[in-house]
Coordinates of C-alpha atoms (C1' of nucleotides) in Angstrom, one line a residue:
Chain A
M18 CA 88.7 34.0 100.9
E19 CA 89.1 30.5 102.9
N20 CA 85.5 31.1 103.5
K21 CA 83.7 31.7 100.9
Y22 CA 85.5 28.3 99.8
W23 CA 84.4 26.3 102.8
Y24 CA 80.4 26.6 101.6
I25 CA 80.9 26.3 98.6
K26 CA 82.5 22.9 98.9
R27 CA 79.6 21.7 101.2
S28 CA 77.1 22.7 98.1
D29 CA 75.7 19.8 96.2
I30 CA 77.1 20.9 92.7
F31 CA 80.7 21.4 93.9
S32 CA 81.1 18.4 95.6
V33 CA 82.6 17.6 92.0
M34 CA 84.9 20.2 91.2
S35 CA 88.7 20.2 92.1
H36 CA 90.0 22.3 94.8
E37 CA 91.5 25.2 92.2
E38 CA 88.5 24.8 90.3
M39 CA 86.7 26.0 93.1
E40 CA 89.3 28.9 94.2
R41 CA 88.8 30.1 91.2
L42 CA 84.9 29.6 90.8
A43 CA 85.2 31.6 93.9
S44 CA 87.4 34.3 93.0
L45 CA 84.5 35.0 90.6
S46 CA 82.1 35.3 93.4
T47 CA 80.7 38.2 95.2
M48 CA 79.9 37.6 99.0
C49 CA 76.6 39.7 100.5
E50 CA 74.6 40.5 103.8
F51 CA 71.5 40.8 104.0
K52 CA 69.2 41.1 107.5
K53 CA 65.6 39.3 107.8
G54 CA 63.3 40.3 106.0
A55 CA 65.6 41.8 103.3
T56 CA 64.4 40.7 99.6
I57 CA 67.4 38.9 97.5
Y58 CA 65.5 39.4 94.2
L59 CA 61.9 40.3 93.1
L60 CA 59.4 39.3 90.4
D61 CA 60.1 40.1 87.1
E62 CA 63.8 41.6 88.2
P63 CA 65.9 40.6 85.7
S64 CA 68.0 37.0 86.1
E65 CA 71.5 37.8 86.0
H66 CA 73.0 35.6 88.8
V67 CA 73.1 32.4 90.9
Y68 CA 73.8 32.3 94.7
L69 CA 74.9 30.3 97.0
L70 CA 73.9 30.3 100.9
K71 CA 76.4 30.5 103.0
E72 CA 74.8 31.0 106.6
G73 CA 70.7 31.8 107.3
T74 CA 67.2 31.0 105.8
I75 CA 65.8 32.0 102.1
K76 CA 62.6 31.4 101.4
I77 CA 61.9 31.1 97.7
S78 CA 58.2 31.7 97.1
R79 CA 55.7 33.0 94.0
L80 CA 52.4 35.5 94.6
G81 CA 49.3 34.8 93.1
Q82 CA 47.2 37.0 91.5
D83 CA 45.2 38.6 94.6
G84 CA 48.9 38.6 96.8
Q85 CA 48.3 35.2 98.1
E86 CA 51.7 33.8 98.8
I87 CA 53.0 30.1 97.9
I88 CA 56.5 28.8 99.4
L89 CA 58.0 27.0 96.6
D90 CA 61.1 26.5 98.5
I91 CA 63.4 27.0 102.1
V92 CA 67.0 27.1 101.1
A93 CA 69.5 25.6 103.7
P94 CA 73.1 27.0 104.3
G95 CA 75.5 25.4 101.6
E96 CA 72.4 25.3 98.8
I97 CA 72.4 27.0 95.7
F98 CA 69.8 28.9 94.7
G99 CA 68.0 31.4 92.2
E100 CA 69.8 28.5 90.0
M101 CA 66.3 29.1 87.4
S102 CA 68.9 32.2 85.8
L103 CA 71.0 29.3 84.5
L104 CA 67.5 27.8 83.2
G105 CA 66.8 30.4 80.2
E106 CA 65.1 32.3 83.1
D107 CA 64.9 36.0 81.9
S108 CA 63.3 37.4 84.5
R109 CA 62.1 35.6 87.7
S110 CA 59.5 34.5 88.3
T111 CA 59.9 33.9 91.7
M112 CA 60.8 36.4 94.3
A113 CA 63.6 35.5 97.1
Q114 CA 63.2 37.1 100.9
A115 CA 65.7 36.2 104.0
T116 CA 63.8 34.9 106.8
E117 CA 66.7 35.6 108.8
D118 CA 70.7 37.7 108.4
S119 CA 71.7 35.6 105.7
L120 CA 75.0 35.5 104.4
I121 CA 75.1 35.2 100.4
C122 CA 77.6 34.3 97.5
S123 CA 76.1 35.3 94.3
I124 CA 77.9 34.6 90.8
R125 CA 76.7 36.2 87.5
K126 CA 75.4 33.8 85.2
G127 CA 77.8 34.6 82.7
D128 CA 81.0 33.6 84.5
F129 CA 79.4 30.8 86.1
F130 CA 78.5 29.7 82.2
N131 CA 81.8 30.4 81.2
F132 CA 83.1 28.5 84.2
F133 CA 81.4 24.8 83.6
S134 CA 82.0 25.3 79.9
A135 CA 85.6 24.2 80.5
H136 CA 84.3 21.5 82.8
N137 CA 81.4 19.2 81.7
D138 CA 81.3 17.4 84.0
L139 CA 80.0 20.4 86.7
A140 CA 77.7 21.1 83.8
F141 CA 76.5 17.4 84.2
K142 CA 76.5 17.9 88.0
V143 CA 73.8 20.9 87.2
L144 CA 72.0 18.8 85.2
K145 CA 71.5 16.5 88.0
L146 CA 70.3 18.6 90.4
V147 CA 67.7 20.7 88.3
G148 CA 66.2 17.0 87.3
L149 CA 66.2 16.8 91.4
K150 CA 63.9 19.6 92.2
R151 CA 61.5 18.6 89.1
V152 CA 60.9 15.8 90.7
E153 CA 60.7 17.1 93.6
I154 CA 58.0 19.2 92.9
E155 CA 56.3 16.7 90.8
T156 CA 55.8 15.0 94.0
R157 CA 54.8 17.7 96.2
L158 CA 51.7 17.9 93.3
E159 CA 50.8 15.1 93.4
E160 CA 50.7 14.7 97.6
L161 CA 48.6 18.4 97.1
A162 CA 46.6 16.5 95.2
Y163 CA 46.1 13.3 96.5
C164 CA 47.1 13.6 100.4
S165 CA 45.4 15.2 103.5
V166 CA 46.3 18.1 105.3
F167 CA 47.4 15.9 107.9
E168 CA 49.5 13.9 106.1
R169 CA 51.1 16.7 103.9
I170 CA 51.8 18.0 107.2
A171 CA 54.1 15.0 107.9
L172 CA 55.7 14.6 104.8
L173 CA 56.7 18.7 104.9
L174 CA 58.5 18.0 108.3
T175 CA 59.9 14.3 107.4
R176 CA 61.1 16.0 104.4
M177 CA 62.4 19.2 106.5
A178 CA 64.1 17.0 109.2
K179 CA 66.1 15.6 106.1
R180 CA 67.1 18.4 104.6
H181 CA 67.1 21.4 107.4
G182 CA 67.6 18.6 110.6
V183 CA 69.8 19.2 113.4
V184 CA 69.9 15.9 115.9
V185 CA 68.9 17.7 119.5
V186 CA 70.3 16.4 122.7
D187 CA 67.5 14.5 123.5
G188 CA 67.8 12.7 120.3
G189 CA 65.0 14.3 118.6
I190 CA 65.2 16.3 115.1
K191 CA 65.2 20.4 115.4
I192 CA 64.4 21.4 112.1
R193 CA 66.5 24.6 111.9
P194 CA 64.5 27.4 110.3
R195 CA 61.8 29.1 112.2
L196 CA 58.6 28.4 110.8
T197 CA 55.3 30.3 111.7
H198 CA 52.2 28.5 111.2
R199 CA 51.5 30.5 108.3
D200 CA 54.6 29.4 106.6
I201 CA 53.9 25.9 106.8
A202 CA 50.7 26.9 105.7
F203 CA 52.0 28.3 102.4
L204 CA 54.2 24.9 102.1
V205 CA 51.5 22.8 102.1
G206 CA 49.1 24.5 101.1
A207 CA 46.6 24.9 103.5
S208 CA 44.9 27.9 106.0
R209 CA 47.0 28.8 109.1
E210 CA 44.2 27.5 111.6
T211 CA 43.9 24.1 109.8
V212 CA 48.1 23.5 110.3
T213 CA 48.0 25.0 113.9
E214 CA 45.2 21.7 114.7
Q215 CA 46.8 19.4 113.0
L216 CA 50.7 19.9 114.1
N217 CA 48.6 19.9 117.7
Q218 CA 47.5 16.6 116.6
L219 CA 50.6 15.1 115.4
K220 CA 51.9 16.5 120.0
A221 CA 49.3 14.8 120.8
Q222 CA 50.5 11.6 119.2
G223 CA 53.8 12.2 120.7
L224 CA 55.4 12.3 117.5
I225 CA 56.8 16.2 117.6
D226 CA 57.3 18.5 119.9
T227 CA 56.4 22.3 119.7
S228 CA 57.4 25.4 121.1
F229 CA 57.4 29.1 120.1
M230 CA 58.1 28.8 115.5
C231 CA 60.6 25.8 116.4
I232 CA 59.6 22.5 115.9
T233 CA 61.4 19.1 117.2
I234 CA 60.6 15.7 115.3
R235 CA 60.1 13.2 118.8
N236 CA 59.8 10.0 116.2
P237 CA 61.3 10.3 112.9
D238 CA 60.5 6.8 111.7
A239 CA 56.9 6.7 112.9
L240 CA 56.1 10.1 111.4
E241 CA 57.3 9.0 107.8
Q242 CA 55.4 5.6 108.1
L243 CA 52.3 8.1 108.8
V244 CA 51.9 8.3 105.7
T245 CA 54.2 5.7 103.9
E246 CA 52.5 2.7 104.5
R247 CA 48.8 4.0 104.2
Chain B
M5 CA 64.9 10.1 56.6
E6 CA 63.2 13.0 54.7
N7 CA 60.1 12.0 56.9
K8 CA 62.6 11.7 60.3
Y9 CA 63.8 15.1 59.5
W10 CA 60.8 17.4 58.7
Y11 CA 59.6 16.4 62.6
I12 CA 62.4 17.2 64.3
K13 CA 62.4 20.4 62.8
R14 CA 58.9 21.3 64.6
S15 CA 60.2 21.1 67.4
D16 CA 61.9 23.6 69.8
I17 CA 65.1 22.2 70.8
F18 CA 65.9 21.5 67.3
S19 CA 64.9 24.7 65.9
V20 CA 68.6 26.3 66.9
M21 CA 70.2 23.3 64.9
S22 CA 71.3 23.7 61.4
H23 CA 70.7 21.2 58.1
E24 CA 73.4 19.3 58.2
E25 CA 73.5 19.0 62.2
M26 CA 69.2 17.7 62.5
E27 CA 70.2 15.4 60.0
R28 CA 73.2 13.9 61.7
L29 CA 71.4 13.5 64.9
A30 CA 68.3 12.5 63.2
S31 CA 70.3 9.3 62.2
L32 CA 71.1 8.3 66.0
S33 CA 67.5 8.2 65.8
T34 CA 65.6 4.6 65.5
M35 CA 61.6 4.9 65.2
C36 CA 59.5 3.1 66.5
E37 CA 55.3 2.8 66.5
F38 CA 53.5 2.5 69.5
K39 CA 49.7 1.2 69.5
K40 CA 46.9 3.0 71.7
G41 CA 47.4 2.3 75.0
A42 CA 50.6 0.9 74.8
T43 CA 53.9 2.0 77.3
I44 CA 56.6 4.0 76.3
Y45 CA 58.4 3.5 79.4
L46 CA 57.1 2.5 82.8
L47 CA 58.4 3.8 86.6
D48 CA 61.6 2.6 87.7
E49 CA 63.2 1.9 84.4
P50 CA 66.3 2.6 83.4
S51 CA 66.4 6.3 82.0
E52 CA 68.0 5.6 78.2
H53 CA 66.8 7.5 75.8
V54 CA 64.8 10.7 74.8
Y55 CA 62.0 10.3 72.5
L56 CA 60.5 12.7 70.2
L57 CA 56.7 12.2 69.5
K58 CA 55.9 12.7 65.5
E59 CA 52.6 11.4 65.1
G60 CA 49.8 10.6 68.0
T61 CA 49.8 11.7 71.8
I62 CA 51.3 10.8 74.6
K63 CA 51.0 11.1 78.8
I64 CA 53.0 11.6 81.1
S65 CA 51.5 10.8 84.8
R66 CA 53.0 9.3 87.9
L67 CA 51.1 6.6 89.7
G68 CA 50.9 7.2 93.6
Q69 CA 51.2 3.8 95.9
D70 CA 47.2 3.0 95.2
G71 CA 47.0 3.3 92.2
Q72 CA 46.3 6.7 92.3
E73 CA 47.1 8.6 88.9
I74 CA 48.4 11.8 88.5
I75 CA 48.8 13.0 84.7
L76 CA 51.8 15.5 84.4
D77 CA 51.9 16.5 81.0
I78 CA 50.1 15.4 77.7
V79 CA 52.9 15.6 74.5
A80 CA 51.2 16.5 71.3
P81 CA 53.7 16.0 68.1
G82 CA 56.8 17.7 67.4
E83 CA 57.9 18.0 71.0
I84 CA 60.2 15.6 72.4
F85 CA 59.8 14.0 76.5
G86 CA 61.9 11.5 78.3
E87 CA 64.1 14.8 78.8
M88 CA 64.3 13.6 82.1
S89 CA 67.1 11.0 81.3
L90 CA 69.4 14.2 80.6
L91 CA 68.7 15.6 84.0
G92 CA 69.9 13.0 85.5
E93 CA 67.8 10.8 85.9
D94 CA 68.9 7.2 86.5
S95 CA 65.5 5.5 86.6
R96 CA 62.3 7.2 85.5
S97 CA 59.9 8.6 87.9
T98 CA 57.2 8.8 85.9
M99 CA 55.7 6.5 83.0
A100 CA 55.2 7.4 79.4
Q101 CA 51.3 6.0 77.6
A102 CA 50.9 6.4 74.0
T103 CA 46.9 7.9 74.5
E104 CA 46.6 6.9 70.9
D105 CA 48.3 5.5 67.8
S106 CA 51.6 6.8 67.9
L107 CA 55.1 7.1 65.9
I108 CA 58.2 8.3 68.3
C109 CA 61.5 8.7 67.2
S110 CA 63.9 7.3 70.6
I111 CA 67.2 8.7 70.9
R112 CA 69.6 7.2 72.8
K113 CA 70.5 9.7 76.2
G114 CA 74.7 9.0 75.2
D115 CA 74.2 9.5 71.7
F116 CA 71.8 13.0 72.6
F117 CA 75.0 13.8 75.0
N118 CA 77.9 13.3 73.1
F119 CA 75.7 15.4 69.8
F120 CA 75.3 18.4 71.7
S121 CA 78.9 18.3 73.7
A122 CA 79.9 19.6 70.3
H123 CA 76.4 22.0 70.4
N124 CA 77.0 24.5 73.0
D125 CA 73.7 26.5 71.7
L126 CA 72.1 23.6 71.3
A127 CA 72.9 22.6 75.2
F128 CA 70.9 26.3 75.9
K129 CA 67.9 25.4 73.9
V130 CA 67.9 22.1 76.2
L131 CA 68.4 24.4 79.5
K132 CA 65.4 26.1 78.1
L133 CA 63.3 24.3 77.7
V134 CA 63.5 22.1 81.0
G135 CA 63.3 26.0 83.1
L136 CA 59.8 26.3 81.2
K137 CA 58.6 22.8 82.0
R138 CA 59.7 23.5 85.5
V139 CA 57.6 26.7 85.9
E140 CA 54.6 25.1 84.5
I141 CA 54.9 22.0 86.9
E142 CA 55.3 24.9 89.8
T143 CA 52.3 27.4 88.3
R144 CA 50.1 24.3 88.3
L145 CA 51.5 23.7 91.9
E146 CA 50.1 27.0 92.7
E147 CA 46.7 26.6 90.9
L148 CA 46.0 23.2 93.0
A149 CA 46.6 25.1 96.3
Y150 CA 44.0 27.8 95.5
C151 CA 42.4 27.8 92.6
S152 CA 38.8 26.1 92.7
V153 CA 37.8 22.7 90.1
F154 CA 35.9 24.9 87.7
E155 CA 38.8 27.7 87.3
R156 CA 41.6 25.0 87.3
I157 CA 39.5 23.0 84.3
A158 CA 39.2 27.0 83.1
L159 CA 42.8 27.2 82.8
L160 CA 43.9 23.8 82.0
L161 CA 41.6 24.3 78.7
T162 CA 42.9 27.3 77.7
R163 CA 46.8 26.1 78.1
M164 CA 46.0 23.1 75.9
A165 CA 43.7 25.2 73.4
K166 CA 47.4 27.2 73.0
R167 CA 49.8 24.3 73.1
H168 CA 47.3 21.5 71.6
G169 CA 45.3 23.7 69.6
V170 CA 43.4 23.2 66.2
V171 CA 41.6 26.4 64.7
V172 CA 37.9 24.9 63.4
V173 CA 35.9 26.2 60.6
D174 CA 33.7 28.1 62.4
G175 CA 36.3 29.6 64.7
G176 CA 36.4 27.8 68.0
I177 CA 39.6 26.6 68.9
K178 CA 39.5 21.9 69.2
I179 CA 41.5 20.7 71.1
R180 CA 43.5 18.2 68.7
P181 CA 43.8 15.0 71.9
R182 CA 40.9 13.6 72.9
L183 CA 40.5 13.6 76.7
T184 CA 38.3 11.8 78.4
H185 CA 36.9 13.3 81.7
R186 CA 38.9 11.0 83.5
D187 CA 42.2 12.6 81.8
I188 CA 40.8 16.3 82.8
A189 CA 40.4 15.0 86.9
F190 CA 43.6 13.3 86.9
L191 CA 45.3 16.7 84.8
V192 CA 43.2 19.5 87.5
G193 CA 43.5 16.8 90.8
A194 CA 40.0 16.3 90.9
S195 CA 37.7 13.5 90.6
R196 CA 36.0 12.5 87.5
E197 CA 31.9 13.5 87.9
T198 CA 32.9 17.0 89.2
V199 CA 34.4 17.4 86.2
T200 CA 31.9 16.2 84.2
E201 CA 29.5 19.1 86.6
Q202 CA 31.8 21.8 85.8
L203 CA 32.0 21.3 81.8
N204 CA 28.9 21.5 81.5
Q205 CA 28.6 24.4 83.7
L206 CA 31.4 25.8 81.3
K207 CA 29.4 24.4 78.4
A208 CA 25.7 26.4 80.0
Q209 CA 27.9 29.4 79.9
G210 CA 28.6 29.3 76.0
L211 CA 32.6 29.4 76.7
I212 CA 32.5 25.6 75.4
D213 CA 31.1 22.7 73.3
T214 CA 31.8 19.0 74.0
S215 CA 31.0 16.1 72.1
F216 CA 32.4 12.5 72.7
M217 CA 35.9 13.1 74.2
C218 CA 35.9 16.6 72.2
I219 CA 35.7 19.8 73.5
T220 CA 35.9 22.7 70.9
I221 CA 36.7 26.0 73.0
R222 CA 33.7 28.5 71.6
N223 CA 35.1 31.9 73.4
P224 CA 39.3 31.3 74.1
D225 CA 39.2 35.6 75.6
A226 CA 35.9 34.9 77.9
L227 CA 38.1 31.8 79.0
E228 CA 40.8 33.1 79.7
Q229 CA 39.7 36.1 81.4
L230 CA 37.6 33.5 83.7
V231 CA 40.3 33.1 85.8
T232 CA 42.6 36.4 85.1
E233 CA 40.6 38.7 86.2
R234 CA 39.0 37.3 89.4
Chain C
dT12 C1' 58.4 48.0 131.0
dT13 C1' 54.6 48.3 128.0
dG14 C1' 52.5 48.8 123.9
dA15 C1' 52.1 46.6 119.2
dA16 C1' 52.7 43.6 116.3
dG17 C1' 52.4 38.7 115.8
dA18 C1' 51.8 33.7 116.8
dT19 C1' 49.0 30.2 118.3
dG20 C1' 45.1 28.6 120.0
dT21 C1' 39.9 27.2 120.0
dA22 C1' 35.6 27.0 118.0
dA23 C1' 31.1 27.6 115.2
dG24 C1' 28.9 27.6 110.3
dC25 C1' 29.3 26.8 105.8
dT26 C1' 30.5 24.6 101.6
dG27 C1' 33.0 22.3 97.1
dG28 C1' 34.2 18.6 96.2
dC29 C1' 34.8 13.8 97.2
dC30 C1' 31.6 9.3 97.2
dT31 C1' 28.7 6.2 96.3
dA32 C1' 25.3 5.0 93.1
dC33 C1' 22.8 4.3 89.2
dA34 C1' 21.2 5.3 84.6
dT35 C1' 22.3 6.2 79.5
dC36 C1' 25.0 6.9 75.4
dT37 C1' 28.9 6.0 72.8
dT38 C1' 32.3 3.3 71.0
dT39 C1' 35.1 -1.3 70.2
dT40 C1' 35.3 -6.2 69.6
dG41 C1' 34.7 -10.8 68.7
Chain D
dC13 C1' 25.4 -7.2 64.8
dA14 C1' 25.3 -8.3 69.7
dA15 C1' 27.2 -7.3 73.8
dA16 C1' 30.9 -5.8 76.6
dA17 C1' 33.3 -2.0 78.1
dG18 C1' 34.1 2.3 78.5
dA19 C1' 32.6 7.6 78.8
dT20 C1' 29.4 10.2 80.4
dG21 C1' 25.5 12.3 83.2
dT22 C1' 22.7 13.2 88.0
dA23 C1' 22.1 13.4 92.4
dG24 C1' 22.2 12.6 97.9
dG25 C1' 24.9 12.1 101.5
dC26 C1' 28.2 13.3 104.4
dC27 C1' 33.2 15.8 105.4
dA28 C1' 37.9 17.8 105.6
dG29 C1' 38.9 22.0 105.9
dC30 C1' 38.2 26.6 104.6
dT31 C1' 35.7 30.8 107.3
dT32 C1' 35.4 34.5 110.1
dA33 C1' 35.9 35.6 114.9
dC34 C1' 38.1 36.2 119.4
dA35 C1' 41.6 35.0 122.9
dT36 C1' 45.5 34.4 124.5
dC37 C1' 51.1 33.8 124.3
dT38 C1' 55.6 35.3 122.3
dT39 C1' 58.6 39.0 120.9
dC40 C1' 60.2 43.1 120.0
dA41 C1' 60.9 48.0 119.6
dA42 C1' 60.7 52.6 122.1

DNA sequence: TTGAAGATGTAAGCTGGCCTACATCTTTTG
DNA sequence: CAAAAGATGTAGGCCAGCTTACATCTTCAA
């Protein structure tokens, strides 16, 4: 139980809650383990829960008609996902899949609602989170329309560094979740081959280091400026 | 006052409210007129109000660094906009501009909050609306990544027909707000010239009719299938 | 340890759609 | 009503990035 509580504390929305409140919410939740590759929810499944990721990485994606995938989000530990169930979603419009062994805490949406109908400030926090996500998506829409693949990758990496970054001994920032070029391709809406090329470009410029499924950012500022200033 | 009330009634979110509730909310609102081209709010302005469009058309857009625009939404009469202020947005991340003479009803976000902290079911409605908007944007993101300009235009037109369509005497559906090719270009993330070309393509296929800033859909089903089935 | 599966690297060819550059309409404004 | 402003039409040149097609490298399960 202490363990549950710890993770809930890290997540944004919950930072506004008191100790007791959190314990009560934690008592409403169920803990589940998912193996790498396992599905948390599928398209069109009823939207019954909200999830809190404790350990691991979750990929949120959509499937287009001919089976092309678009990755909407990579969820880091301490973040919630599946929150669309709170926004009136009856059945899932996305799917969630564990890309590594993960530990997930799930809360029935009804419980969640009951809980924070008593906590107005909490409801506001959730609203704010939702708003932030929306701005994020709108930003991506804009980028997709106006930026080159090279720039989109640079933007993705800086964002990933901020959200999923781990500082490494020699000063760089390592992106924690392991991403294939294919993943990146879907995240930025490009082809796998082009991503490989552009990553090597960044590597040649000394901005990043890559090893197998692992990207380390050497020079975060330069990477960020690459697009900002243009 | 009756007039105010009438428009509020048409809007989705408000359909759940009782007669008295609506009258009370209407009494909190202020009515403003905006001439064509006028700005309702600008980027970075404080997000103080929610707006309800009574007459006219509002364009919601974002502006990138070098002035590239992306149109996020075209708001029709009876719909609300600027609702991001309810989602914890402190200052506007978008701008809103009247594309024709418009009549707008504005409500302070504080008043709005006070009002529906007393009405839980209303809060849920707002949440649902927000969720729907989000799915819509995610869908556009996907389309932008995987569909050709031709397809994106076809998709836009079918959506516009459903949301802004007016049935015309001879059976077609006219898209009410007047759109320039430039507008469409920004809506689908393409260049103005390409839009002109592709529209003429659709015209040649007998799917739409165009006259100056006015598009009528001749064959809505065929237009929709154009992309769905592929 | 050895496949097999998946990830990454590389390269040639093709093309959708951008950009540039005008010409012609339509509308608005003075 | 004339001129300016904005909308639309057309066309050639060009290139980012997709496709296709392999080769190689890494990991993992048998």
